[in-house]
Amino acid sequence: MPSKEMQVAVEQFILQRINACGSHESQGLQTASEQFSLCAEKLNQSLSDQQKSLYRECENAYALVDGETMQCYYRAGFADAVLFLLGWRDGTWN
């Protein structure tokens, strides 16, 4: 990033977008998330106490991967948008 201020602004923008999208999920994403939760709960109910402990570790690891993936794609999308806007000026591609 060219400047610390711009980096801070980008970080704030990405966080706002993640929060906004998280609170207004698409119907498809809501349906998929609900199905995943139901399946996860069924699986959890069928496990022994020892297996449940391992399952919780897997859930936590998945939550971390999911969050990092979201961050990665938001950053990539934002960077692509900036490159596009900087490349498309005055009605022509530069």
PDB file of C-alpha atoms in Angstrom:
ATOM      1  CA  MET A   1       0.000   0.000   0.000  1.00  0.00           C
ATOM      2  CA  PRO A   2       1.265   3.473  -0.801  1.00  0.00           C
ATOM      3  CA  SER A   3       0.418   4.936   2.595  1.00  0.00           C
ATOM      4  CA  LYS A   4      -0.470   3.849   6.111  1.00  0.00           C
ATOM      5  CA  GLU A   5      -3.687   5.908   5.983  1.00  0.00           C
ATOM      6  CA  MET A   6      -4.836   4.143   2.843  1.00  0.00           C
ATOM      7  CA  GLN A   7      -4.047   0.744   4.348  1.00  0.00           C
ATOM      8  CA  VAL A   8      -6.138   1.608   7.423  1.00  0.00           C
ATOM      9  CA  ALA A   9      -8.991   2.826   5.188  1.00  0.00           C
ATOM     10  CA  VAL A  10      -8.880  -0.386   3.138  1.00  0.00           C
ATOM     11  CA  GLU A  11      -8.936  -2.508   6.304  1.00  0.00           C
ATOM     12  CA  GLN A  12     -11.946  -0.587   7.628  1.00  0.00           C
ATOM     13  CA  PHE A  13     -13.767  -0.855   4.297  1.00  0.00           C
ATOM     14  CA  ILE A  14     -13.200  -4.608   4.059  1.00  0.00           C
ATOM     15  CA  LEU A  15     -14.392  -5.132   7.632  1.00  0.00           C
ATOM     16  CA  GLN A  16     -17.540  -3.074   6.948  1.00  0.00           C
ATOM     17  CA  ARG A  17     -18.277  -5.113   3.802  1.00  0.00           C
ATOM     18  CA  ILE A  18     -17.763  -8.420   5.600  1.00  0.00           C
ATOM     19  CA  ASN A  19     -20.096  -7.324   8.397  1.00  0.00           C
ATOM     20  CA  ALA A  20     -22.705  -6.014   5.949  1.00  0.00           C
ATOM     21  CA  CYS A  21     -22.683  -9.174   3.864  1.00  0.00           C
ATOM     22  CA  GLY A  22     -22.730 -11.327   6.977  1.00  0.00           C
ATOM     23  CA  SER A  23     -25.892  -9.646   8.201  1.00  0.00           C
ATOM     24  CA  HIS A  24     -27.617  -9.764   4.784  1.00  0.00           C
ATOM     25  CA  GLU A  25     -26.812 -13.217   3.430  1.00  0.00           C
ATOM     26  CA  SER A  26     -28.318 -14.368   0.172  1.00  0.00           C
ATOM     27  CA  GLN A  27     -31.174 -16.856   0.345  1.00  0.00           C
ATOM     28  CA  GLY A  28     -28.942 -19.551  -1.173  1.00  0.00           C
ATOM     29  CA  LEU A  29     -26.262 -18.988   1.438  1.00  0.00           C
ATOM     30  CA  GLN A  30     -28.823 -18.994   4.242  1.00  0.00           C
ATOM     31  CA  THR A  31     -30.279 -22.280   3.009  1.00  0.00           C
ATOM     32  CA  ALA A  32     -26.846 -23.885   2.670  1.00  0.00           C
ATOM     33  CA  SER A  33     -25.828 -22.654   6.129  1.00  0.00           C
ATOM     34  CA  GLU A  34     -29.009 -24.004   7.714  1.00  0.00           C
ATOM     35  CA  GLN A  35     -28.499 -27.389   6.018  1.00  0.00           C
ATOM     36  CA  PHE A  36     -24.889 -27.504   7.205  1.00  0.00           C
ATOM     37  CA  SER A  37     -25.951 -26.656  10.773  1.00  0.00           C
ATOM     38  CA  LEU A  38     -28.603 -29.383  10.784  1.00  0.00           C
ATOM     39  CA  CYS A  39     -26.152 -31.986   9.497  1.00  0.00           C
ATOM     40  CA  ALA A  40     -23.482 -30.879  11.977  1.00  0.00           C
ATOM     41  CA  GLU A  41     -25.949 -31.123  14.866  1.00  0.00           C
ATOM     42  CA  LYS A  42     -27.057 -34.628  13.803  1.00  0.00           C
ATOM     43  CA  LEU A  43     -23.434 -35.714  13.634  1.00  0.00           C
ATOM     44  CA  ASN A  44     -22.619 -34.131  16.993  1.00  0.00           C
ATOM     45  CA  GLN A  45     -25.522 -35.949  18.665  1.00  0.00           C
ATOM     46  CA  SER A  46     -24.231 -39.307  17.441  1.00  0.00           C
ATOM     47  CA  LEU A  47     -20.712 -38.909  18.857  1.00  0.00           C
ATOM     48  CA  SER A  48     -19.158 -40.136  22.088  1.00  0.00           C
ATOM     49  CA  ASP A  49     -17.800 -37.550  24.542  1.00  0.00           C
ATOM     50  CA  GLN A  50     -14.264 -38.119  23.281  1.00  0.00           C
ATOM     51  CA  GLN A  51     -15.386 -37.732  19.680  1.00  0.00           C
ATOM     52  CA  LYS A  52     -17.338 -34.582  20.553  1.00  0.00           C
ATOM     53  CA  SER A  53     -14.142 -32.987  21.857  1.00  0.00           C
ATOM     54  CA  LEU A  54     -12.395 -33.715  18.568  1.00  0.00           C
ATOM     55  CA  TYR A  55     -15.452 -32.517  16.656  1.00  0.00           C
ATOM     56  CA  ARG A  56     -15.338 -29.154  18.506  1.00  0.00           C
ATOM     57  CA  GLU A  57     -11.676 -28.807  17.535  1.00  0.00           C
ATOM     58  CA  CYS A  58     -12.660 -29.415  13.909  1.00  0.00           C
ATOM     59  CA  GLU A  59     -15.484 -26.879  14.153  1.00  0.00           C
ATOM     60  CA  ASN A  60     -13.091 -24.263  15.527  1.00  0.00           C
ATOM     61  CA  ALA A  61     -10.524 -24.986  12.828  1.00  0.00           C
ATOM     62  CA  TYR A  62     -13.214 -24.750  10.142  1.00  0.00           C
ATOM     63  CA  ALA A  63     -14.450 -21.421  11.528  1.00  0.00           C
ATOM     64  CA  LEU A  64     -10.900 -20.061  11.316  1.00  0.00           C
ATOM     65  CA  VAL A  65     -10.479 -21.313   7.733  1.00  0.00           C
ATOM     66  CA  ASP A  66     -13.853 -19.867   6.748  1.00  0.00           C
ATOM     67  CA  GLY A  67     -13.027 -16.460   8.221  1.00  0.00           C
ATOM     68  CA  GLU A  68      -9.587 -16.343   6.627  1.00  0.00           C
ATOM     69  CA  THR A  69     -11.043 -17.413   3.272  1.00  0.00           C
ATOM     70  CA  MET A  70     -13.609 -14.616   3.446  1.00  0.00           C
ATOM     71  CA  GLN A  71     -10.893 -12.094   4.288  1.00  0.00           C
ATOM     72  CA  CYS A  72      -8.735 -13.349   1.410  1.00  0.00           C
ATOM     73  CA  TYR A  73     -11.509 -13.090  -1.189  1.00  0.00           C
ATOM     74  CA  TYR A  74     -12.668  -9.670  -0.007  1.00  0.00           C
ATOM     75  CA  ARG A  75      -9.106  -8.389  -0.241  1.00  0.00           C
ATOM     76  CA  ALA A  76      -8.637  -9.902  -3.693  1.00  0.00           C
ATOM     77  CA  GLY A  77     -11.967  -8.499  -4.888  1.00  0.00           C
ATOM     78  CA  PHE A  78     -11.197  -5.057  -3.543  1.00  0.00           C
ATOM     79  CA  ALA A  79      -7.722  -5.086  -5.099  1.00  0.00           C
ATOM     80  CA  ASP A  80      -9.207  -6.167  -8.444  1.00  0.00           C
ATOM     81  CA  ALA A  81     -11.785  -3.377  -8.274  1.00  0.00           C
ATOM     82  CA  VAL A  82      -9.098  -0.778  -7.597  1.00  0.00           C
ATOM     83  CA  LEU A  83      -6.957  -2.057 -10.485  1.00  0.00           C
ATOM     84  CA  PHE A  84      -9.979  -1.980 -12.779  1.00  0.00           C
ATOM     85  CA  LEU A  85     -10.941   1.554 -11.789  1.00  0.00           C
ATOM     86  CA  LEU A  86      -7.371   2.794 -12.134  1.00  0.00           C
ATOM     87  CA  GLY A  87      -7.069   1.106 -15.519  1.00  0.00           C
ATOM     88  CA  TRP A  88     -10.385   2.393 -16.867  1.00  0.00           C
ATOM     89  CA  ARG A  89     -10.141   6.161 -17.082  1.00  0.00           C
ATOM     90  CA  ASP A  90     -11.583   8.685 -19.456  1.00  0.00           C
ATOM     91  CA  GLY A  91     -13.733   6.024 -21.148  1.00  0.00           C
ATOM     92  CA  THR A  92     -10.756   3.955 -22.291  1.00  0.00           C
ATOM     93  CA  TRP A  93      -8.677   1.129 -20.909  1.00  0.00           C
ATOM     94  CA  ASN A  94      -5.206   2.389 -19.968  1.00  0.00           C
TER      95      ASN A  94
END
